[in-house]
Coordinates of C-alpha atoms and ligand atoms in Angstrom, one line a residue:
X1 CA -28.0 3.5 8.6
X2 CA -31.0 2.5 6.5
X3 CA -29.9 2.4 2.7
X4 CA -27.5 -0.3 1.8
X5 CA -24.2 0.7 2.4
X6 CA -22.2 0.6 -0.8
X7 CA -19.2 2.2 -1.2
X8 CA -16.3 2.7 -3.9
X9 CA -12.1 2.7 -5.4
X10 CA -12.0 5.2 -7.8
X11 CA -8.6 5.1 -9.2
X12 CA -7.6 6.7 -12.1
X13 CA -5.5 4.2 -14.1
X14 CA -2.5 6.7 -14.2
X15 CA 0.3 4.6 -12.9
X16 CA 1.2 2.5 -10.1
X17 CA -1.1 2.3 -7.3
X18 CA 0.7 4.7 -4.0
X19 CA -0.1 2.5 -1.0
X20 CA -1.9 5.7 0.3
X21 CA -4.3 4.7 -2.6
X22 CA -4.4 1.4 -1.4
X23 CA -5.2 2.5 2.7
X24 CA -8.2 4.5 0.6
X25 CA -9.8 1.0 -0.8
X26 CA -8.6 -0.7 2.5
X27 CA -10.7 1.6 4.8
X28 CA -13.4 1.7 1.8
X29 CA -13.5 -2.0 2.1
X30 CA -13.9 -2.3 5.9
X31 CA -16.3 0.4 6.2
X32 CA -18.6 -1.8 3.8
X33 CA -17.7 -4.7 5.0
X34 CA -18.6 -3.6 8.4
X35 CA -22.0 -2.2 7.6
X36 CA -22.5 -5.6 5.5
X37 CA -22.4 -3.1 2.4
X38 CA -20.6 -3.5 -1.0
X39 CA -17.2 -2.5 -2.1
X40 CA -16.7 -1.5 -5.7
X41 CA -14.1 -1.1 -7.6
X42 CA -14.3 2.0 -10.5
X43 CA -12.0 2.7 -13.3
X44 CA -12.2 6.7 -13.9
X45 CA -10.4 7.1 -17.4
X46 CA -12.1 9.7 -18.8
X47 CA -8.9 11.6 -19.0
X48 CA -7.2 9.8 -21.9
X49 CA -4.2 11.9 -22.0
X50 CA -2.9 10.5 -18.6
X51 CA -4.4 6.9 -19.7
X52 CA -1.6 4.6 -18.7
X53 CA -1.0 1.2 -20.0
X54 CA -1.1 -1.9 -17.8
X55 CA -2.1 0.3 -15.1
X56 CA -5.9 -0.7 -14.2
X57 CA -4.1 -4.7 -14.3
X58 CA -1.8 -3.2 -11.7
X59 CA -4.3 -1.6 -9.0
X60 CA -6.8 -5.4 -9.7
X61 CA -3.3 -7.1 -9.1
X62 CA -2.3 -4.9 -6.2
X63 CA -6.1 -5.2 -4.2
X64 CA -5.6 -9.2 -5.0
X65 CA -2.4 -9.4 -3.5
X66 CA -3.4 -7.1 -0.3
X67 CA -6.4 -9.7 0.0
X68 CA -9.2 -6.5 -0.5
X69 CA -10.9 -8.2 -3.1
X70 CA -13.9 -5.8 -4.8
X71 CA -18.0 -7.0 -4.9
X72 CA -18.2 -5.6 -8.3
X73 CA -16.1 -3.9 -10.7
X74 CA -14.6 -5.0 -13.7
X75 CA -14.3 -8.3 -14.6
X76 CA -17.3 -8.9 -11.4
X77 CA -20.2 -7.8 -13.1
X78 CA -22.9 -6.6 -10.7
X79 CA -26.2 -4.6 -11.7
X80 CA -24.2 -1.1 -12.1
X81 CA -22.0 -2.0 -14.7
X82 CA -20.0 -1.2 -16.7
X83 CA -17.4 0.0 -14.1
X84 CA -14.9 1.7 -16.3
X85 CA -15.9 5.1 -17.4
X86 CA -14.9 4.8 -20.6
X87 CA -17.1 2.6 -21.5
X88 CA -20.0 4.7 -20.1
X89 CA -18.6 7.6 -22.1
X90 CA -22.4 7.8 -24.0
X91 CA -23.7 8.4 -20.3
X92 CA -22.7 12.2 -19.3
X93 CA -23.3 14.5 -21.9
X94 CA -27.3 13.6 -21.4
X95 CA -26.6 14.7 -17.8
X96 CA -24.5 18.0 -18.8
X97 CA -27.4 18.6 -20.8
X98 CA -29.6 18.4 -18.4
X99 CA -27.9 20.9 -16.2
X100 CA -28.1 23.5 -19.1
X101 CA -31.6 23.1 -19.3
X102 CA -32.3 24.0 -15.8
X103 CA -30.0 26.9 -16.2
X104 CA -27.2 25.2 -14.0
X105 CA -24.7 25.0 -16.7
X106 CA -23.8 26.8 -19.6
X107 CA -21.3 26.4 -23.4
X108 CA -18.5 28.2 -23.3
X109 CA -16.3 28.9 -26.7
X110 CA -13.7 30.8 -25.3
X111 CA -10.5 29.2 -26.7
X112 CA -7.3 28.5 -24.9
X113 CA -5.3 31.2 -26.5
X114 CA -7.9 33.6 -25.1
X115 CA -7.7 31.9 -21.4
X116 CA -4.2 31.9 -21.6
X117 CA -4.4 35.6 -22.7
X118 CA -6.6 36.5 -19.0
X119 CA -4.3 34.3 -16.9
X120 CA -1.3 35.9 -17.9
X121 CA -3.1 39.6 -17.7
X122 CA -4.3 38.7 -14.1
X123 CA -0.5 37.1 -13.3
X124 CA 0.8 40.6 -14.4
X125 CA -1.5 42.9 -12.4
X126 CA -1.1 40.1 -9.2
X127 CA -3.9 38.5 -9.7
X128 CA -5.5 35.1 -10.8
X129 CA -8.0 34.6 -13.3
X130 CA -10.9 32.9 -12.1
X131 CA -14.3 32.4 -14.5
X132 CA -17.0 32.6 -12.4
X133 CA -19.8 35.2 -12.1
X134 CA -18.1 38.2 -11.7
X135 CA -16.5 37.7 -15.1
X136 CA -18.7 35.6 -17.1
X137 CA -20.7 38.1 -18.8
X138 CA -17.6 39.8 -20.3
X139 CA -16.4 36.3 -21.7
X140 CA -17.9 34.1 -24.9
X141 CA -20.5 32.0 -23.8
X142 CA -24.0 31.3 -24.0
X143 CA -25.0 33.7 -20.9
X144 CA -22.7 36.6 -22.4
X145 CA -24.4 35.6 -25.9
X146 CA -27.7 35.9 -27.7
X147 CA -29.8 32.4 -28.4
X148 CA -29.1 32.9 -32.4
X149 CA -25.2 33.3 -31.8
X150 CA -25.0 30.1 -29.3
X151 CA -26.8 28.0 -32.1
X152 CA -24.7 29.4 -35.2
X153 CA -21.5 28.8 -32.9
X154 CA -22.4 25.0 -32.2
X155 CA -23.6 24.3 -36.0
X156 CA -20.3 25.8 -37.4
X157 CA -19.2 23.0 -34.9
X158 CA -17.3 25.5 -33.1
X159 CA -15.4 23.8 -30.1
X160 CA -16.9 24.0 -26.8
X161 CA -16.8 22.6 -22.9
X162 CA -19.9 23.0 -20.8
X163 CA -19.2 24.6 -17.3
X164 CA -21.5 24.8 -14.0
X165 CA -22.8 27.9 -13.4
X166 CA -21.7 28.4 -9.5
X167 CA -23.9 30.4 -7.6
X168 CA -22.9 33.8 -6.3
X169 CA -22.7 34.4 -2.7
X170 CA -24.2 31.5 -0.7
X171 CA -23.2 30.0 2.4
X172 CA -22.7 26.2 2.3
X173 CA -22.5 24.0 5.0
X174 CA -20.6 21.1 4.4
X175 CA -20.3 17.8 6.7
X176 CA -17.9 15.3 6.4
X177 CA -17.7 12.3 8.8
X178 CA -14.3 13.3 9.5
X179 CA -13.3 16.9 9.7
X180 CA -17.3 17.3 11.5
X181 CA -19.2 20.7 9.6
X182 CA -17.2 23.2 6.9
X183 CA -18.5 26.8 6.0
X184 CA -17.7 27.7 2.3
X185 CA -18.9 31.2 0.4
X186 CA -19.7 29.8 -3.3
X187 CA -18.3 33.3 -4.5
X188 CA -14.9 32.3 -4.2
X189 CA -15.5 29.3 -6.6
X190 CA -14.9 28.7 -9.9
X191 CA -17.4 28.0 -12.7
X192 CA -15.6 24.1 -12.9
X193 CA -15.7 22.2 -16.8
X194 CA -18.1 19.8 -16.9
X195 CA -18.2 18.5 -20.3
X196 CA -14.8 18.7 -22.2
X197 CA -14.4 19.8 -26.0
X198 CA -13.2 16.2 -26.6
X199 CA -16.6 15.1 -26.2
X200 CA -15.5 13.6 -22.8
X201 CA -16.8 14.8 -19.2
X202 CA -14.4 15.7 -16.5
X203 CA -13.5 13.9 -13.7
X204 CA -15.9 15.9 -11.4
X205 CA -18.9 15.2 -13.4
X206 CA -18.5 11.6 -14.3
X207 CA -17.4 11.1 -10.6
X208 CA -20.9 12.6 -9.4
X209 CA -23.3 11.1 -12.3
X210 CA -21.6 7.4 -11.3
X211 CA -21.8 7.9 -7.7
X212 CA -25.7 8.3 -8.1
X213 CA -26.2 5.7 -10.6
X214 CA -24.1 3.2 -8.4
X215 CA -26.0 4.1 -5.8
X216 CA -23.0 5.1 -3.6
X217 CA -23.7 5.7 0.2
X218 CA -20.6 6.7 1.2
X219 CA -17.9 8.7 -0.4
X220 CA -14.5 7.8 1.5
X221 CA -11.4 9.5 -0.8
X222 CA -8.3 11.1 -0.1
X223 CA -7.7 14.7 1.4
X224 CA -7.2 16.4 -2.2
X225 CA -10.3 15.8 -3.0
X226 CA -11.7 18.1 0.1
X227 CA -11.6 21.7 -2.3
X228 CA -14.0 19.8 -4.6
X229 CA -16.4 18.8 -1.8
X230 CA -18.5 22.4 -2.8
X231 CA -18.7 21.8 -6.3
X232 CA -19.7 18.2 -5.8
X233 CA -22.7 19.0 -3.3
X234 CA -23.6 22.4 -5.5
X235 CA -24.0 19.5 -8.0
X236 CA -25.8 16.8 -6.3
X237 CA -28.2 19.8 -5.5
X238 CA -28.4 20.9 -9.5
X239 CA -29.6 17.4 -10.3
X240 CA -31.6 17.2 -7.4
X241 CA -30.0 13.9 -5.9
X242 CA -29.7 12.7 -2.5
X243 CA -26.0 13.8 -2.2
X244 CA -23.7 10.7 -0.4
X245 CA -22.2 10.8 3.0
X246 CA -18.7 12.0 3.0
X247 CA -15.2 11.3 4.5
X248 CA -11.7 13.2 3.6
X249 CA -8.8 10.9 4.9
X250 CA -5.8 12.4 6.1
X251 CA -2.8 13.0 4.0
X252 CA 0.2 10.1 4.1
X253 CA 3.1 12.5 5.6
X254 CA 7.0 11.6 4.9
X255 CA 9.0 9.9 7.4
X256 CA 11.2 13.5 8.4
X257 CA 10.8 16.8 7.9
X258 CA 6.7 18.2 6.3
X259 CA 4.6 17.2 3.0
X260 CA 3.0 14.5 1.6
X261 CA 4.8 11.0 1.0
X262 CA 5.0 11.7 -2.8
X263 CA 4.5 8.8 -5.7
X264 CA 8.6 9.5 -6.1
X265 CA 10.2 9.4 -2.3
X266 CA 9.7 5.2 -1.9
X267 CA 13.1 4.5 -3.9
X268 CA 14.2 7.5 -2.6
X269 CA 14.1 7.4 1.1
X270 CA 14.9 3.5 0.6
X271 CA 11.6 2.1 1.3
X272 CA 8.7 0.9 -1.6
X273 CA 6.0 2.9 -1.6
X274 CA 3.8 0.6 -3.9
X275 CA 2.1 -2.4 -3.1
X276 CA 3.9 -4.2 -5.9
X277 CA 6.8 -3.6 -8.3
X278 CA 6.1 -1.4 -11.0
X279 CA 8.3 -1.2 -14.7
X280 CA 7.2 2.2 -16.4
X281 CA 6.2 1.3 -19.8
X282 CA 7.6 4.3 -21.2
X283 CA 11.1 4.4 -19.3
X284 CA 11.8 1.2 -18.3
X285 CA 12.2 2.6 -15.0
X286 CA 11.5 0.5 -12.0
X287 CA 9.9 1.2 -9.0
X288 CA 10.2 -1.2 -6.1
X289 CA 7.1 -2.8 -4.5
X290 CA 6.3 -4.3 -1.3
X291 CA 5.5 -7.9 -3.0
X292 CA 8.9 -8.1 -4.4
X293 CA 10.5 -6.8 -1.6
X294 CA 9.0 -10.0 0.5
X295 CA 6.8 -8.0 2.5
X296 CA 3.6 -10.4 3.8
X297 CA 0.6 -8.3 3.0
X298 CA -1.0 -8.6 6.5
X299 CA 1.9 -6.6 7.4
X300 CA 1.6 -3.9 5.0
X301 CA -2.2 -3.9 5.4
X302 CA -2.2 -3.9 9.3
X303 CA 0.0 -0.9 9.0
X304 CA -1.8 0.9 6.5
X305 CA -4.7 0.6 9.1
X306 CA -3.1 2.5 11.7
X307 CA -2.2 5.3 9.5
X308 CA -4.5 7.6 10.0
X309 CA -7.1 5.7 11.9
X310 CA -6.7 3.6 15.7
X311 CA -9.0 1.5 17.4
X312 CA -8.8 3.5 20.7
X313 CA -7.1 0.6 22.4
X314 CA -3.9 -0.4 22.7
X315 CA -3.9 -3.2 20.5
X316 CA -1.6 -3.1 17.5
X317 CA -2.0 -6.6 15.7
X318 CA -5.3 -6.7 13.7
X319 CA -6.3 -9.3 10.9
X320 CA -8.6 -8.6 8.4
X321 CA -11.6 -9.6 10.2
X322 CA -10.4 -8.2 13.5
X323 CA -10.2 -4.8 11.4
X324 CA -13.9 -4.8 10.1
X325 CA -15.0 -5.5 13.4
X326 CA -13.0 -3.1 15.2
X327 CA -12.6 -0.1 12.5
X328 CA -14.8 3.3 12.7
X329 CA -15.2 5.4 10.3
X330 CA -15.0 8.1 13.0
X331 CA -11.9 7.3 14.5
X332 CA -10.0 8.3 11.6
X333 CA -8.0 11.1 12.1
X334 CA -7.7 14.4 11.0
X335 CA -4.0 15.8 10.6
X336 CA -1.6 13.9 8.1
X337 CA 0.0 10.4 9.2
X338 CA 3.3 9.7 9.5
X339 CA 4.5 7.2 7.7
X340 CA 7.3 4.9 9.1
X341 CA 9.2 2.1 7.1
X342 CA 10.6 0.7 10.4
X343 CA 6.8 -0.1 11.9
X344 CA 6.1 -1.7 8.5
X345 CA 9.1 -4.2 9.8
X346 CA 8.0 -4.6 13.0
X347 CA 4.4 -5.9 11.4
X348 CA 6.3 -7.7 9.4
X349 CA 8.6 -10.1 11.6
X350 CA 5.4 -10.3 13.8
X351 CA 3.6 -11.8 10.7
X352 CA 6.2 -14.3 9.6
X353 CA 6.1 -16.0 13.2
X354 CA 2.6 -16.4 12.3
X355 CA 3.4 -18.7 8.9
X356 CA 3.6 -22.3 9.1
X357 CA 7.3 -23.3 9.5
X358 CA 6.5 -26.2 6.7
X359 CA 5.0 -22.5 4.5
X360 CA 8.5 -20.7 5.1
X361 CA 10.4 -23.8 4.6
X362 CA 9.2 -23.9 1.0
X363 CA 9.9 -20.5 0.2
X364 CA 13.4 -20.4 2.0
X365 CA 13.6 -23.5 -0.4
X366 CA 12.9 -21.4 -3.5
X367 CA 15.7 -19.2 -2.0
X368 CA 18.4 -22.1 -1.8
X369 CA 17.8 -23.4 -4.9
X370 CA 18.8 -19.9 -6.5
X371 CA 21.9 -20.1 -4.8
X372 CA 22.5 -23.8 -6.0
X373 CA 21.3 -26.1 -2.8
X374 CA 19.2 -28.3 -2.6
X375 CA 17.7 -28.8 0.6
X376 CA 14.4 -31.5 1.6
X377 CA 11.2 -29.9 3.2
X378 CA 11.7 -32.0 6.1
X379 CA 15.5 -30.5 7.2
X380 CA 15.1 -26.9 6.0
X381 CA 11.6 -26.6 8.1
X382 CA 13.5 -27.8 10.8
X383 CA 16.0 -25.4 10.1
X384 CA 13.4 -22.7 9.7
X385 CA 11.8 -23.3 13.6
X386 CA 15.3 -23.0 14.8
X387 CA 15.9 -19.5 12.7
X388 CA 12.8 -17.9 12.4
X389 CA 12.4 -15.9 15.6
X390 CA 15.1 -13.7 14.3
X391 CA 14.0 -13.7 11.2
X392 CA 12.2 -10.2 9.4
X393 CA 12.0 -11.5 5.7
X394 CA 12.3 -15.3 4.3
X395 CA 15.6 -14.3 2.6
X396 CA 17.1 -13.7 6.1
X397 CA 17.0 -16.8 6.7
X398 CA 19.3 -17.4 4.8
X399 CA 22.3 -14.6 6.9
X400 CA 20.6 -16.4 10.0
X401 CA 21.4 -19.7 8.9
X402 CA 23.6 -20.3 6.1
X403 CA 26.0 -23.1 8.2
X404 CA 23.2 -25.7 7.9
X405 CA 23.7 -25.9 4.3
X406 CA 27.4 -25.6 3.9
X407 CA 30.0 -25.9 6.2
X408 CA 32.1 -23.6 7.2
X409 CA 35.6 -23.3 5.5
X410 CA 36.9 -19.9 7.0
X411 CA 36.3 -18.7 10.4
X412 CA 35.1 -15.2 11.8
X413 CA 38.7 -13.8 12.6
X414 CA 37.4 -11.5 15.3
X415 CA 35.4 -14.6 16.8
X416 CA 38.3 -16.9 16.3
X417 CA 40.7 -15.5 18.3
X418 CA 37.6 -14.8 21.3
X419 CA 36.6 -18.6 21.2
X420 CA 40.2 -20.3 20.3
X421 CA 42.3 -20.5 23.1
X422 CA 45.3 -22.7 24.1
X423 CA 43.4 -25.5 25.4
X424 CA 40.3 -25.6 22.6
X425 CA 41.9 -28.2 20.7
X426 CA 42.0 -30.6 23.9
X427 CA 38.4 -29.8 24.1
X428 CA 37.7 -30.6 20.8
X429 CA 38.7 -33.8 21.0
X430 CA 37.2 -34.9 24.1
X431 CA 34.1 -33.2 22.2
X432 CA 34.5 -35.5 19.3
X433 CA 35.1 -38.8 21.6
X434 CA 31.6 -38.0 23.4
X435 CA 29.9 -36.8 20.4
X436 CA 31.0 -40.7 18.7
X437 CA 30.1 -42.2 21.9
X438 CA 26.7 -40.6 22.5
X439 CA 24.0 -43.7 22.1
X440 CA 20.7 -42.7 20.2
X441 CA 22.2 -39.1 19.2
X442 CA 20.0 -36.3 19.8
X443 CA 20.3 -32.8 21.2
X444 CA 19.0 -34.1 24.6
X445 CA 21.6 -36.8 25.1
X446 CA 24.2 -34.5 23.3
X447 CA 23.5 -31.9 26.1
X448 CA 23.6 -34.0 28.9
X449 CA 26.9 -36.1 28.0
X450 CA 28.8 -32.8 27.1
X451 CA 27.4 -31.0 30.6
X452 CA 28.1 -34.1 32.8
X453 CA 31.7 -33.9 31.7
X454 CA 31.9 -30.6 32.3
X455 CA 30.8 -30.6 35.3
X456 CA 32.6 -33.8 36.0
X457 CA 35.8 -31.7 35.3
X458 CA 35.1 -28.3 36.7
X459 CA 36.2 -26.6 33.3
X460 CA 34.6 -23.4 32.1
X461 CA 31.1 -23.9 30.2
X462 CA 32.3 -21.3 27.5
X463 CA 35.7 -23.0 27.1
X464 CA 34.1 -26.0 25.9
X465 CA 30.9 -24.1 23.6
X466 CA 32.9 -21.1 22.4
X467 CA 35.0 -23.7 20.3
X468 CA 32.1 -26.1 19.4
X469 CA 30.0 -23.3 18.5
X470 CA 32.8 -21.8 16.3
X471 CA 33.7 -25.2 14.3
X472 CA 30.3 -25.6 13.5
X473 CA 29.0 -22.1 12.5
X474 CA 32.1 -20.8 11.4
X475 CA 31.0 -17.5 13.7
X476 CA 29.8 -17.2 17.3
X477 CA 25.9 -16.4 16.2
X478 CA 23.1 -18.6 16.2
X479 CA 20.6 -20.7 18.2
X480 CA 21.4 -23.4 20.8
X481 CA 24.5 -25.7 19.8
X482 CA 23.4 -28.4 20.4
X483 CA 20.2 -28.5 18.2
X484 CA 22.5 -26.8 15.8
X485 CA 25.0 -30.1 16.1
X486 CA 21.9 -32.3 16.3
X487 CA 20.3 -31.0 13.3
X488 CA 23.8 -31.0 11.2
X489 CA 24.0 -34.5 12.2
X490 CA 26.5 -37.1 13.7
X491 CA 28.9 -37.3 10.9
X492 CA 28.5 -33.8 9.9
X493 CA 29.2 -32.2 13.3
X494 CA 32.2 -34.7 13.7
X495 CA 33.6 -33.4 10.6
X496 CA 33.4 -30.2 11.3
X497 CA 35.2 -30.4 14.9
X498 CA 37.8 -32.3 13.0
X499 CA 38.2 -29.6 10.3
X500 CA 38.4 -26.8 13.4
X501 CA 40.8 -28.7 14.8
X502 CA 43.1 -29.1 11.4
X503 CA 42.6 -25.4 10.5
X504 CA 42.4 -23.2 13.5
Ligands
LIG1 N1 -10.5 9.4 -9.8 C1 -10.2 10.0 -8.5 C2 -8.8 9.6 -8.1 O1 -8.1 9.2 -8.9 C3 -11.3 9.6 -7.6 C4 -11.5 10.6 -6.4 C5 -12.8 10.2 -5.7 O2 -12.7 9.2 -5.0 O3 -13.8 10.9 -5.8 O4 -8.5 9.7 -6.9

């Protein structure tokens, strides 16, 4: 590659980022980062009827949070500013102009009533409208027109939109990086709006006109935007640009069953499909996010890297850096992904053995405190190396481990009558007498004192811990006993034995 690589996001700010946006700026970003290129980050709101508020502060929030932070965009000013389109709203009518002068656009007056009027004649004979060149010359615009009647139209300021002139009968060839070469007939296209009666361009010419100003290399975008791929290139080639490179990635499929994983399923099928919560500020309604649902992001971004590309190894686990090292653009596959909420777990419980005990403790902390505990940094990290093998999300933690913050006052029915027999309470007490006795008390000495007598005595190994394990958790579940009863503490564990042995 010779040119700089640079490379961009183009969200429109409609709503709440779908994470299949956010794989799009993830495999944007580690293409450029890759190529030691530029990743920026562009706001397309030219369409201010789907303008939504708060939304461009979500998808800057959402990138932050996923740790894909943009080289320019807004609020990081680089030399191809400004990066909303709004506020380069002055730029494209020059350019829409331009293409009329060359004879590669043209004004059209018709008026929605009389579109309507064709689509619903077509829809009645079986047919759809399309304006393009076999119809154009029957309908009002400047080609159909004489020069005189254009100019009285536009100084009666008579509403218009400017629309490519698609030529008839010509055989593209289209690459794309990722579904290889594509043969397309520009007959069966459509003479696409340019330039909108609102005075604002369309999506597909303020798209193209920034592309080339940014100087964008590569165009990597969702599959969607494949049917416009003609239109794009039949404009690059009207302006006489160096078109980009380009790359279609594949659809993000549903769990079960066919189609696309849709902005609506997340809540639906019980999993978030946003990076972070969203509140609607029109309804109110709430849409859940992986943030708030305590995913890590290295977990939500390692498997958003899988879907839809591999590394053509078997590894699975991939930082950030591993990921720009290892990702090619050409490994990204073709057919629609699966995508699969239980995978996302796995990521995640891989990624929280990865934090700092002392990190977890802090949160798990945060947790406690909700619930009215108050726990030092010191014990609860403790607590969190014993607990956190088992452990998905911080909050579990908290199922995992709840004993070492209060002690248990009822007992497991189901586990009491397995681990109390007739003979637990002598146990119990010979427990209690070594557990008093034991010198400098630690799960070490603990263990051996308790295993010497056992073996001393020939009595079952589970006749003694089944009962031990059961005054002190309350339930027969967690780690090793004796770091639990080391942990708890001399006098705690003693108190607990003692209030087995008065309850049970
Ligand atoms: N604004 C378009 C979108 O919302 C951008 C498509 C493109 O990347 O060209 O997806």
């Amino acid at each position: 590659m010779s040119a700089k690589v640079r490379v961009r996001f183009a969200p429109s700010p409609t709503g709440p980022l779908h994470i299949g946006g956010v794989r799009t700026a993830l495999y944007n970003y580690l293409f450029a980062k890759k190529h030691q290129g530029d990743f920026i980050l562009r706001i397309e709101d030219t369409d201010q009827n789907r303008f939504v508020e708060g939304a461009e502060q979500y998808i800057i929030n959402s990138l932050n949070w996923c740790g894909i932070p943009y080289d320019e965009g807004p609020g990081k000013d680089g030399e191809h500013g400004p990066y909303r389109q709004s506020e380069r709203a002055h730029l494209y009518k020059d350019y829409a102009d331009k293409l009329i002068e060359s004879g590669n656009a043209y004004f059209a007056f018709d008026t929605s009533e009389a579109l309507e009027e064709h689509r619903k004649d077509h829809e009645e004979k079986g047919k759809t409208f399309i304006y393009n060149w076999h119809n154009r010359l029957k309908l009002d615009n400047s080609l159909s027109l004489s020069a005189e009647e254009v100019q009285k139209k536009i100084k009666a300021e008579e509403a218009y939109v400017i629309r490519f002139r698609t030529p008839v009968a010509e055989i593209l060839n289209l690459a794309d990086e990722i579904r290889g070469n594509m043969i397309i007939d520009t007959s069966v296209l459509d003479d696409k709006v340019l330039f909108k009666s609102d005075g604002m361009p369309t999506y597909h010419l303020a798209n193209v006109v920034d592309d080339h100003l940014m100087e964008i290399s590569h165009v990597i975008r969702g599959e969607e935007w494949l049917p416009s791929l003609a239109f794009h290139m039949l404009l690059y080639r009207a302006f006489d640009w160096e078109a980009p490179i380009f790359a279609h990635l594949p659809l993000i499929l549903k769990p079960q069953g066919k189609g696309k994983l849709s902005k609506r399923d997340g809540d639906k099928l019980g999993f978030p499909v946003f990076p972070l919560a969203w509140k609607d500020p029109k309804t109110g309604e709430i849409s859940s996010g992986y943030r708030e649902e305590n995913y890590l992001p290295e977990a939500l971004i390692n498997m958003l890297s899988l879907l839809g590309w591999n590394p053509g190894t078997e590894q699975e686990f991939f930082n950030l850096e591993e990921l720009v090292s290892a990702f090619e653009i050409s490994r990204v596959h073709k057919s629609g992904a699966k995508f699969d909420p239980e995978k996302t777990k796995w990521f995640q419980q891989h990624y929280l053995q990865l934090q700092p005990d002392e990190a977890l403790a802090s949160k798990f902390i945060e947790i406690l405190e909700e619930k009215g505990i108050y726990s030092d940094l010191n014990y609860t990290t403790k607590v969190v190396s014993l607990l956190k093998e088992r452990a998905v999300f911080v909050d579990d933690l908290w199922d995992l481990g709840r004993y070492f913050f209060v002690s248990p006052t009822e007992f497991d029915p189901k586990a009491s009558k397995k681990a109390w027999k007739e003979d637990s309470k002598e146990m119990v007490e010979t427990l209690i007498k070594i557990i008093s006795e034991v010198e400098s008390y630690n799960a070490e000495n603990l263990q051996n004192e308790v295993k010497a007598w056992i073996t001393k005595n020939e009595i079952g190994f589970g006749k003694v811990m089944q009962p031990f394990r059961l005054s002190l958790v309350g339930a027969m579940q967690g780690p090793d006993v004796f770091e639990i009863a080391a942990l708890l503490g001399r006098e705690e564990t003693l108190n607990r034995l003692n209030y087995a042995l008065k309850t049970l």
